[in-house]
PDB file of C-alpha atoms in Angstrom:
ATOM      1  CA  UNK A   1      99.560 211.607  85.191  1.00 43.00           C
ATOM      2  CA  UNK A   2      97.692 209.634  87.911  1.00 46.00           C
ATOM      3  CA  UNK A   3      97.772 205.745  88.561  1.00 43.00           C
ATOM      4  CA  UNK A   4      94.757 204.708  86.918  1.00 42.00           C
ATOM      5  CA  UNK A   5      95.981 206.003  83.773  1.00 46.00           C
ATOM      6  CA  UNK A   6      98.433 202.966  83.729  1.00 45.00           C
ATOM      7  CA  UNK A   7      97.365 199.568  82.903  1.00 43.00           C
ATOM      8  CA  UNK A   8      99.000 196.531  84.225  1.00 44.00           C
ATOM      9  CA  UNK A   9      98.759 193.421  83.446  1.00 45.00           C
ATOM     10  CA  UNK A  10     100.853 190.031  84.510  1.00 48.00           C
ATOM     11  CA  UNK A  11     102.110 188.955  81.792  1.00 47.00           C
ATOM     12  CA  UNK A  12     102.716 184.836  81.095  1.00 47.00           C
ATOM     13  CA  UNK A  13     106.424 183.763  82.411  1.00 45.00           C
ATOM     14  CA  UNK A  14     107.403 180.666  80.341  1.00 39.00           C
ATOM     15  CA  UNK A  15     109.210 179.589  83.350  1.00 52.00           C
ATOM     16  CA  UNK A  16     106.172 179.978  85.516  1.00 75.00           C
ATOM     17  CA  UNK A  17     109.491 181.414  87.640  1.00 87.00           C
ATOM     18  CA  UNK A  18     107.920 183.641  90.693  1.00 93.00           C
ATOM     19  CA  UNK A  19     109.752 186.958  91.409  1.00 97.00           C
ATOM     20  CA  UNK A  20     111.405 187.549  94.528  1.00 95.00           C
ATOM     21  CA  UNK A  21     113.593 190.485  95.508  1.00 96.00           C
ATOM     22  CA  UNK A  22     116.773 190.821  93.746  1.00 96.00           C
ATOM     23  CA  UNK A  23     118.843 192.406  96.302  1.00 94.00           C
ATOM     24  CA  UNK A  24     119.065 191.857 100.158  1.00 89.00           C
ATOM     25  CA  UNK A  25     118.013 194.851 101.915  1.00 85.00           C
ATOM     26  CA  UNK A  26     118.008 196.329 105.339  1.00 78.00           C
ATOM     27  CA  UNK A  27     114.795 196.615 107.042  1.00 70.00           C
ATOM     28  CA  UNK A  28     113.157 193.757 103.993  1.00 71.00           C
ATOM     29  CA  UNK A  29     110.113 192.266 104.235  1.00 83.00           C
ATOM     30  CA  UNK A  30     110.222 189.136 103.032  1.00 78.00           C
ATOM     31  CA  UNK A  31     110.975 187.450 106.311  1.00 82.00           C
ATOM     32  CA  UNK A  32     107.775 188.990 108.034  1.00 91.00           C
ATOM     33  CA  UNK A  33     105.339 188.304 104.684  1.00 93.00           C
ATOM     34  CA  UNK A  34     103.934 185.591 106.176  1.00 92.00           C
ATOM     35  CA  UNK A  35     102.813 187.350 109.389  1.00 93.00           C
ATOM     36  CA  UNK A  36     101.751 190.655 107.274  1.00 95.00           C
ATOM     37  CA  UNK A  37      99.792 188.988 104.458  1.00 93.00           C
ATOM     38  CA  UNK A  38      96.882 188.375 106.514  1.00 93.00           C
ATOM     39  CA  UNK A  39      96.202 192.097 106.820  1.00 95.00           C
ATOM     40  CA  UNK A  40      96.559 192.778 103.006  1.00 96.00           C
ATOM     41  CA  UNK A  41      93.316 194.180 101.981  1.00 94.00           C
ATOM     42  CA  UNK A  42      91.290 191.831  99.361  1.00 90.00           C
ATOM     43  CA  UNK A  43      90.574 194.301  97.200  1.00 93.00           C
ATOM     44  CA  UNK A  44      91.426 197.685  96.047  1.00 96.00           C
ATOM     45  CA  UNK A  45      92.272 199.973  93.059  1.00 96.00           C
ATOM     46  CA  UNK A  46      95.613 200.722  93.029  1.00 97.00           C
ATOM     47  CA  UNK A  47      99.382 199.829  94.779  1.00 98.00           C
ATOM     48  CA  UNK A  48     101.682 202.488  95.670  1.00 99.00           C
ATOM     49  CA  UNK A  49     104.618 201.827  97.649  1.00 98.00           C
ATOM     50  CA  UNK A  50     106.293 205.074  98.609  1.00 98.00           C
ATOM     51  CA  UNK A  51     109.807 203.286 100.127  1.00 97.00           C
ATOM     52  CA  UNK A  52     110.083 200.245  97.893  1.00 97.00           C
ATOM     53  CA  UNK A  53     113.538 199.061  98.856  1.00 94.00           C
ATOM     54  CA  UNK A  54     113.820 194.937  98.060  1.00 95.00           C
ATOM     55  CA  UNK A  55     109.829 195.160  97.232  1.00 96.00           C
ATOM     56  CA  UNK A  56     109.025 192.151  98.941  1.00 96.00           C
ATOM     57  CA  UNK A  57     105.469 193.145  99.677  1.00 97.00           C
ATOM     58  CA  UNK A  58     104.979 194.490  95.961  1.00 98.00           C
ATOM     59  CA  UNK A  59     106.603 190.556  94.579  1.00 97.00           C
ATOM     60  CA  UNK A  60     103.929 188.692  97.216  1.00 96.00           C
ATOM     61  CA  UNK A  61     101.123 190.788  95.627  1.00 97.00           C
ATOM     62  CA  UNK A  62     101.858 190.281  92.618  1.00 97.00           C
ATOM     63  CA  UNK A  63     102.783 186.314  93.002  1.00 95.00           C
ATOM     64  CA  UNK A  64      98.666 186.227  94.799  1.00 94.00           C
ATOM     65  CA  UNK A  65      97.839 188.133  91.652  1.00 95.00           C
ATOM     66  CA  UNK A  66      96.016 190.826  93.735  1.00 95.00           C
ATOM     67  CA  UNK A  67      97.578 193.634  92.002  1.00 95.00           C
ATOM     68  CA  UNK A  68      94.772 193.841  89.243  1.00 92.00           C
ATOM     69  CA  UNK A  69      95.075 197.723  87.826  1.00 93.00           C
ATOM     70  CA  UNK A  70      98.262 199.810  88.687  1.00 91.00           C
ATOM     71  CA  UNK A  71     100.937 199.875  90.499  1.00 98.00           C
ATOM     72  CA  UNK A  72     103.793 202.502  91.701  1.00 99.00           C
ATOM     73  CA  UNK A  73     106.940 201.751  92.768  1.00 99.00           C
ATOM     74  CA  UNK A  74     108.795 204.774  94.834  1.00 99.00           C
ATOM     75  CA  UNK A  75     112.095 205.377  96.278  1.00 97.00           C
ATOM     76  CA  UNK A  76     114.564 208.108  97.409  1.00 95.00           C
ATOM     77  CA  UNK A  77     117.443 206.056  96.586  1.00 95.00           C
ATOM     78  CA  UNK A  78     118.795 206.590  93.081  1.00 96.00           C
ATOM     79  CA  UNK A  79     120.791 203.713  92.805  1.00 96.00           C
ATOM     80  CA  UNK A  80     117.839 201.513  93.769  1.00 97.00           C
ATOM     81  CA  UNK A  81     115.697 203.023  91.283  1.00 98.00           C
ATOM     82  CA  UNK A  82     117.617 202.389  88.252  1.00 98.00           C
ATOM     83  CA  UNK A  83     118.486 199.075  89.138  1.00 98.00           C
ATOM     84  CA  UNK A  84     114.822 198.620  89.404  1.00 99.00           C
ATOM     85  CA  UNK A  85     114.443 200.266  85.658  1.00 99.00           C
ATOM     86  CA  UNK A  86     117.263 198.504  83.954  1.00 99.00           C
ATOM     87  CA  UNK A  87     115.540 195.223  84.767  1.00 99.00           C
ATOM     88  CA  UNK A  88     112.049 195.801  83.775  1.00 99.00           C
ATOM     89  CA  UNK A  89     114.012 197.613  80.432  1.00 99.00           C
ATOM     90  CA  UNK A  90     116.770 196.068  80.107  1.00 99.00           C
ATOM     91  CA  UNK A  91     117.252 192.477  81.882  1.00 99.00           C
ATOM     92  CA  UNK A  92     118.898 190.581  79.171  1.00 99.00           C
ATOM     93  CA  UNK A  93     121.889 193.118  79.281  1.00 99.00           C
ATOM     94  CA  UNK A  94     122.248 193.365  82.922  1.00 99.00           C
ATOM     95  CA  UNK A  95     122.507 189.715  82.892  1.00 98.00           C
ATOM     96  CA  UNK A  96     125.231 189.909  80.049  1.00 98.00           C
ATOM     97  CA  UNK A  97     126.927 192.150  82.001  1.00 98.00           C
ATOM     98  CA  UNK A  98     126.318 190.302  85.806  1.00 98.00           C
ATOM     99  CA  UNK A  99     128.115 187.578  83.966  1.00 97.00           C
ATOM    100  CA  UNK A 100     131.418 189.447  83.416  1.00 97.00           C
ATOM    101  CA  UNK A 101     131.885 189.813  87.228  1.00 98.00           C
ATOM    102  CA  UNK A 102     134.266 188.145  89.584  1.00 97.00           C
ATOM    103  CA  UNK A 103     133.877 187.315  93.010  1.00 96.00           C
ATOM    104  CA  UNK A 104     137.025 188.104  94.207  1.00 97.00           C
ATOM    105  CA  UNK A 105     138.498 190.531  96.919  1.00 97.00           C
ATOM    106  CA  UNK A 106     140.771 192.606  94.653  1.00 98.00           C
ATOM    107  CA  UNK A 107     137.985 192.846  92.232  1.00 98.00           C
ATOM    108  CA  UNK A 108     135.184 193.803  94.585  1.00 98.00           C
ATOM    109  CA  UNK A 109     137.334 196.177  95.859  1.00 98.00           C
ATOM    110  CA  UNK A 110     138.197 197.936  92.196  1.00 97.00           C
ATOM    111  CA  UNK A 111     133.990 197.903  91.398  1.00 97.00           C
ATOM    112  CA  UNK A 112     133.355 199.425  94.613  1.00 97.00           C
ATOM    113  CA  UNK A 113     135.704 202.655  94.324  1.00 96.00           C
ATOM    114  CA  UNK A 114     134.443 203.596  90.871  1.00 96.00           C
ATOM    115  CA  UNK A 115     131.836 206.155  92.649  1.00 95.00           C
ATOM    116  CA  UNK A 116     134.800 207.884  94.367  1.00 94.00           C
ATOM    117  CA  UNK A 117     135.434 209.693  91.019  1.00 92.00           C
ATOM    118  CA  UNK A 118     132.074 211.390  90.174  1.00 92.00           C
ATOM    119  CA  UNK A 119     133.451 211.872  86.408  1.00 92.00           C
ATOM    120  CA  UNK A 120     134.105 208.296  85.807  1.00 92.00           C
ATOM    121  CA  UNK A 121     130.845 207.326  87.405  1.00 95.00           C
ATOM    122  CA  UNK A 122     128.600 209.501  85.791  1.00 94.00           C
ATOM    123  CA  UNK A 123     129.999 208.281  82.268  1.00 96.00           C
ATOM    124  CA  UNK A 124     129.167 204.593  83.053  1.00 97.00           C
ATOM    125  CA  UNK A 125     125.883 203.527  81.386  1.00 98.00           C
ATOM    126  CA  UNK A 126     122.493 202.985  83.776  1.00 99.00           C
ATOM    127  CA  UNK A 127     122.820 199.129  82.932  1.00 99.00           C
ATOM    128  CA  UNK A 128     126.481 199.254  84.212  1.00 98.00           C
ATOM    129  CA  UNK A 129     125.963 201.030  87.163  1.00 98.00           C
ATOM    130  CA  UNK A 130     123.285 198.579  88.076  1.00 98.00           C
ATOM    131  CA  UNK A 131     125.303 195.760  87.403  1.00 99.00           C
ATOM    132  CA  UNK A 132     127.802 197.374  89.848  1.00 98.00           C
ATOM    133  CA  UNK A 133     125.013 197.615  92.620  1.00 97.00           C
ATOM    134  CA  UNK A 134     123.642 194.383  91.886  1.00 98.00           C
ATOM    135  CA  UNK A 135     127.086 192.783  92.292  1.00 98.00           C
ATOM    136  CA  UNK A 136     128.529 194.680  95.565  1.00 97.00           C
ATOM    137  CA  UNK A 137     124.865 193.798  96.988  1.00 95.00           C
ATOM    138  CA  UNK A 138     125.689 189.946  96.591  1.00 96.00           C
ATOM    139  CA  UNK A 139     129.285 190.103  97.182  1.00 97.00           C
ATOM    140  CA  UNK A 140     129.147 192.547 100.241  1.00 96.00           C
ATOM    141  CA  UNK A 141     129.249 192.027 103.991  1.00 93.00           C
ATOM    142  CA  UNK A 142     125.962 190.370 105.237  1.00 87.00           C
ATOM    143  CA  UNK A 143     124.230 192.097 102.078  1.00 84.00           C
ATOM    144  CA  UNK A 144     124.174 195.415 103.884  1.00 83.00           C
ATOM    145  CA  UNK A 145     123.608 198.439 101.651  1.00 86.00           C
ATOM    146  CA  UNK A 146     125.236 201.506 103.323  1.00 88.00           C
ATOM    147  CA  UNK A 147     126.610 204.728 101.753  1.00 89.00           C
ATOM    148  CA  UNK A 148     128.744 207.482 103.587  1.00 90.00           C
ATOM    149  CA  UNK A 149     128.013 211.510 103.662  1.00 87.00           C
ATOM    150  CA  UNK A 150     129.308 211.642 100.150  1.00 89.00           C
ATOM    151  CA  UNK A 151     126.595 208.906  99.085  1.00 88.00           C
ATOM    152  CA  UNK A 152     129.706 206.449  98.549  1.00 92.00           C
ATOM    153  CA  UNK A 153     129.041 202.664  99.127  1.00 93.00           C
ATOM    154  CA  UNK A 154     131.415 201.689 101.819  1.00 94.00           C
ATOM    155  CA  UNK A 155     130.758 198.178 102.587  1.00 95.00           C
ATOM    156  CA  UNK A 156     133.746 195.555 102.849  1.00 96.00           C
ATOM    157  CA  UNK A 157     134.337 192.346 100.981  1.00 96.00           C
ATOM    158  CA  UNK A 158     132.052 189.643 102.167  1.00 94.00           C
ATOM    159  CA  UNK A 159     134.043 186.191 101.517  1.00 90.00           C
ATOM    160  CA  UNK A 160     131.539 183.910  99.978  1.00 91.00           C
ATOM    161  CA  UNK A 161     132.256 181.256  98.239  1.00 91.00           C
ATOM    162  CA  UNK A 162     129.674 181.084  95.800  1.00 92.00           C
ATOM    163  CA  UNK A 163     127.289 184.605  95.662  1.00 94.00           C
ATOM    164  CA  UNK A 164     124.757 184.520  93.375  1.00 95.00           C
ATOM    165  CA  UNK A 165     124.704 187.803  91.557  1.00 96.00           C
ATOM    166  CA  UNK A 166     123.629 186.499  88.322  1.00 97.00           C
ATOM    167  CA  UNK A 167     120.337 185.094  89.056  1.00 97.00           C
ATOM    168  CA  UNK A 168     118.906 185.046  85.663  1.00 98.00           C
ATOM    169  CA  UNK A 169     115.306 183.242  86.255  1.00 98.00           C
ATOM    170  CA  UNK A 170     114.783 185.738  88.748  1.00 98.00           C
ATOM    171  CA  UNK A 171     116.102 188.846  87.312  1.00 98.00           C
ATOM    172  CA  UNK A 172     114.040 187.869  84.098  1.00 98.00           C
ATOM    173  CA  UNK A 173     110.692 186.987  86.504  1.00 98.00           C
ATOM    174  CA  UNK A 174     111.186 190.557  87.770  1.00 98.00           C
ATOM    175  CA  UNK A 175     111.517 192.230  84.754  1.00 98.00           C
ATOM    176  CA  UNK A 176     107.921 190.736  83.683  1.00 97.00           C
ATOM    177  CA  UNK A 177     106.207 191.541  87.055  1.00 97.00           C
ATOM    178  CA  UNK A 178     107.611 195.070  86.295  1.00 98.00           C
ATOM    179  CA  UNK A 179     106.524 195.196  83.100  1.00 95.00           C
ATOM    180  CA  UNK A 180     103.543 197.708  82.954  1.00 91.00           C
ATOM    181  CA  UNK A 181     104.592 199.637  86.748  1.00 98.00           C
ATOM    182  CA  UNK A 182     105.675 202.661  86.988  1.00 98.00           C
ATOM    183  CA  UNK A 183     108.633 203.486  88.537  1.00 99.00           C
ATOM    184  CA  UNK A 184     109.955 206.818  90.340  1.00 99.00           C
ATOM    185  CA  UNK A 185     113.238 208.374  91.874  1.00 98.00           C
ATOM    186  CA  UNK A 186     111.781 210.628  94.518  1.00 98.00           C
ATOM    187  CA  UNK A 187     110.907 210.927  98.296  1.00 97.00           C
ATOM    188  CA  UNK A 188     107.601 209.425  99.771  1.00 98.00           C
ATOM    189  CA  UNK A 189     105.519 212.810  99.845  1.00 98.00           C
ATOM    190  CA  UNK A 190     105.210 212.584  95.877  1.00 98.00           C
ATOM    191  CA  UNK A 191     102.692 209.354  96.518  1.00 98.00           C
ATOM    192  CA  UNK A 192     100.269 212.195  97.370  1.00 98.00           C
ATOM    193  CA  UNK A 193     100.272 212.988  93.608  1.00 98.00           C
ATOM    194  CA  UNK A 194      99.213 210.091  92.373  1.00 98.00           C
ATOM    195  CA  UNK A 195      97.242 208.350  95.587  1.00 98.00           C
ATOM    196  CA  UNK A 196      92.979 208.089  95.039  1.00 97.00           C
ATOM    197  CA  UNK A 197      90.386 206.651  97.245  1.00 97.00           C
ATOM    198  CA  UNK A 198      90.448 203.306  97.000  1.00 96.00           C
ATOM    199  CA  UNK A 199      93.883 202.656  96.720  1.00 98.00           C
ATOM    200  CA  UNK A 200      96.512 200.091  98.580  1.00 98.00           C
ATOM    201  CA  UNK A 201      99.695 201.988 100.133  1.00 98.00           C
ATOM    202  CA  UNK A 202     102.401 200.072 101.742  1.00 98.00           C
ATOM    203  CA  UNK A 203     104.987 202.103 103.554  1.00 98.00           C
ATOM    204  CA  UNK A 204     108.372 200.821 104.648  1.00 96.00           C
ATOM    205  CA  UNK A 205     110.294 203.933 105.984  1.00 95.00           C
ATOM    206  CA  UNK A 206     113.804 204.020 107.459  1.00 93.00           C
ATOM    207  CA  UNK A 207     112.392 202.887 111.500  1.00 93.00           C
ATOM    208  CA  UNK A 208     113.085 205.329 114.513  1.00 91.00           C
ATOM    209  CA  UNK A 209     115.779 204.221 116.320  1.00 89.00           C
ATOM    210  CA  UNK A 210     114.732 202.056 119.589  1.00 80.00           C
ATOM    211  CA  UNK A 211     118.019 203.537 120.913  1.00 68.00           C
ATOM    212  CA  UNK A 212     120.536 206.394 120.537  1.00 57.00           C
ATOM    213  CA  UNK A 213     123.249 203.351 119.067  1.00 54.00           C
ATOM    214  CA  UNK A 214     120.347 201.250 116.920  1.00 53.00           C
ATOM    215  CA  UNK A 215     119.798 203.963 114.238  1.00 49.00           C
ATOM    216  CA  UNK A 216     120.486 203.076 110.666  1.00 46.00           C
ATOM    217  CA  UNK A 217     119.331 204.883 107.838  1.00 45.00           C
ATOM    218  CA  UNK A 218     122.294 204.562 105.622  1.00 48.00           C
ATOM    219  CA  UNK A 219     120.175 203.777 102.420  1.00 48.00           C
ATOM    220  CA  UNK A 220     121.148 207.334 101.263  1.00 51.00           C
ATOM    221  CA  UNK A 221     123.438 210.199 101.965  1.00 50.00           C
ATOM    222  CA  UNK A 222     120.195 211.915 104.065  1.00 57.00           C
ATOM    223  CA  UNK A 223     119.230 210.418 107.333  1.00 74.00           C
ATOM    224  CA  UNK A 224     115.630 210.070 108.149  1.00 82.00           C
ATOM    225  CA  UNK A 225     115.153 211.261 111.513  1.00 85.00           C
ATOM    226  CA  UNK A 226     112.201 212.781 114.302  1.00 93.00           C
ATOM    227  CA  UNK A 227     111.470 215.686 111.850  1.00 94.00           C
ATOM    228  CA  UNK A 228     110.947 213.098 108.652  1.00 94.00           C
ATOM    229  CA  UNK A 229     108.917 210.384 110.581  1.00 96.00           C
ATOM    230  CA  UNK A 230     106.228 213.322 111.474  1.00 97.00           C
ATOM    231  CA  UNK A 231     105.967 214.454 107.760  1.00 97.00           C
ATOM    232  CA  UNK A 232     105.630 210.469 107.335  1.00 98.00           C
ATOM    233  CA  UNK A 233     102.752 210.586 109.621  1.00 98.00           C
ATOM    234  CA  UNK A 234     101.135 213.739 107.954  1.00 98.00           C
ATOM    235  CA  UNK A 235     100.838 211.720 104.880  1.00 98.00           C
ATOM    236  CA  UNK A 236      99.687 208.988 106.292  1.00 98.00           C
ATOM    237  CA  UNK A 237      96.746 210.983 107.654  1.00 98.00           C
ATOM    238  CA  UNK A 238      96.130 212.872 104.220  1.00 98.00           C
ATOM    239  CA  UNK A 239      95.721 209.509 102.883  1.00 98.00           C
ATOM    240  CA  UNK A 240      93.420 207.972 105.271  1.00 98.00           C
ATOM    241  CA  UNK A 241      91.328 211.475 104.718  1.00 97.00           C
ATOM    242  CA  UNK A 242      91.467 210.538 101.231  1.00 96.00           C
ATOM    243  CA  UNK A 243      90.301 206.981 101.316  1.00 96.00           C
ATOM    244  CA  UNK A 244      92.783 205.006 101.512  1.00 97.00           C
ATOM    245  CA  UNK A 245      93.984 201.490 102.183  1.00 98.00           C
ATOM    246  CA  UNK A 246      96.947 202.268 104.710  1.00 98.00           C
ATOM    247  CA  UNK A 247      99.513 199.796 105.882  1.00 98.00           C
ATOM    248  CA  UNK A 248     103.160 201.131 107.616  1.00 98.00           C
ATOM    249  CA  UNK A 249     105.464 199.095 109.226  1.00 97.00           C
ATOM    250  CA  UNK A 250     107.700 200.544 111.660  1.00 96.00           C
ATOM    251  CA  UNK A 251     110.147 200.136 115.409  1.00 93.00           C
ATOM    252  CA  UNK A 252     107.923 199.219 118.423  1.00 94.00           C
ATOM    253  CA  UNK A 253     108.997 202.111 120.268  1.00 94.00           C
ATOM    254  CA  UNK A 254     106.778 204.932 122.283  1.00 95.00           C
ATOM    255  CA  UNK A 255     107.246 207.375 119.660  1.00 96.00           C
ATOM    256  CA  UNK A 256     105.716 205.788 116.792  1.00 97.00           C
ATOM    257  CA  UNK A 257     103.011 204.256 119.481  1.00 96.00           C
ATOM    258  CA  UNK A 258     102.268 207.579 120.826  1.00 97.00           C
ATOM    259  CA  UNK A 259     102.557 209.364 116.990  1.00 97.00           C
ATOM    260  CA  UNK A 260      99.951 207.037 115.513  1.00 97.00           C
ATOM    261  CA  UNK A 261      97.696 206.590 118.650  1.00 96.00           C
ATOM    262  CA  UNK A 262      94.675 206.815 116.486  1.00 95.00           C
ATOM    263  CA  UNK A 263      95.504 203.901 114.348  1.00 97.00           C
ATOM    264  CA  UNK A 264      95.187 200.121 114.446  1.00 96.00           C
ATOM    265  CA  UNK A 265      98.331 198.356 115.510  1.00 96.00           C
ATOM    266  CA  UNK A 266      99.506 194.941 115.229  1.00 95.00           C
ATOM    267  CA  UNK A 267     102.486 193.827 116.764  1.00 95.00           C
ATOM    268  CA  UNK A 268     104.642 191.109 114.691  1.00 94.00           C
ATOM    269  CA  UNK A 269     107.823 189.178 115.845  1.00 90.00           C
ATOM    270  CA  UNK A 270     111.223 189.734 113.352  1.00 85.00           C
ATOM    271  CA  UNK A 271     114.471 188.273 113.090  1.00 78.00           C
ATOM    272  CA  UNK A 272     117.290 190.627 112.284  1.00 66.00           C
ATOM    273  CA  UNK A 273     120.106 189.089 110.116  1.00 59.00           C
ATOM    274  CA  UNK A 274     121.575 192.106 108.170  1.00 51.00           C
ATOM    275  CA  UNK A 275     123.045 194.286 111.034  1.00 53.00           C
ATOM    276  CA  UNK A 276     126.812 194.396 110.502  1.00 51.00           C
ATOM    277  CA  UNK A 277     127.350 193.415 114.290  1.00 54.00           C
ATOM    278  CA  UNK A 278     126.649 189.640 114.683  1.00 54.00           C
ATOM    279  CA  UNK A 279     125.843 190.316 118.870  1.00 53.00           C
ATOM    280  CA  UNK A 280     122.819 192.567 117.627  1.00 55.00           C
ATOM    281  CA  UNK A 281     120.728 189.868 115.354  1.00 57.00           C
ATOM    282  CA  UNK A 282     118.078 188.374 116.652  1.00 68.00           C
ATOM    283  CA  UNK A 283     114.276 189.025 117.276  1.00 80.00           C
ATOM    284  CA  UNK A 284     112.956 192.101 117.878  1.00 86.00           C
ATOM    285  CA  UNK A 285     109.098 193.257 117.791  1.00 90.00           C
ATOM    286  CA  UNK A 286     107.988 195.674 115.069  1.00 94.00           C
ATOM    287  CA  UNK A 287     104.843 197.384 114.684  1.00 96.00           C
ATOM    288  CA  UNK A 288     102.123 197.116 111.648  1.00 97.00           C
ATOM    289  CA  UNK A 289      99.988 200.258 111.585  1.00 98.00           C
ATOM    290  CA  UNK A 290      96.616 199.877 109.587  1.00 97.00           C
ATOM    291  CA  UNK A 291      93.484 202.006 108.699  1.00 94.00           C
ATOM    292  CA  UNK A 292      90.165 200.636 109.214  1.00 72.00           C
ATOM    293  CA  UNK A 293      89.398 199.164 105.574  1.00 58.00           C
ATOM    294  CA  UNK A 294      85.794 200.350 104.386  1.00 46.00           C
TER     295      UNK A 294
END
């Protein structure tokens, strides 16, 4: 199915609530939107995001009513995509489940340990899995989504006084924004199956590390190394040749600058507060890579 076959309409929200990311996500773009939005194309056919993560760019485009046709959100993180699907289709069930959680250390670890036993975890409903992941994200240390090599969530309890893990109004607003959006669990390459001339595609991949110790790609159990960065570049180039409007975020590194040497680059200043090591938080440079919008 081509994205052009998917209708998109911005439904009325009786509360006039503007949706925003329902999860805190490493590398999330909510704090960079003010710098990025000036480079958004004014007109495009459909919107595709192959590394949706927290979805800050999608929600900004939705808020500005720039998505006139279709939208596809893609991510290779199965748990994340399940959250989007549940919020889209079963938001009231999710809210009911979230309201049952408790912000207590012993309870937190009990919920966190559920994925250690696949036989038990696989029997849990999609709603309960989404509820678990939203709860853990809001109550874990620094809102850091991280899994081990087995794909098991392993972030410790955050000790927050009143974490808002059941943000009812926002969850409902997010559900409205996703009403006619296609949500896909797959690798970034799948965007090639949907993209057409005139579409706007934003890539926010795991960043190329600035040093041997700065890499953080544990959104899934697979790493996103140099070979994947090169594959992503090939996808970017193919979409450029197809006439798509492209924007890509990455680290301000010599490797990335050289890889995308033929494209326009814009330097952004980002504040990173999600690193588990407080001494490594602060302002850093990022790069925004654009093709020439026709």
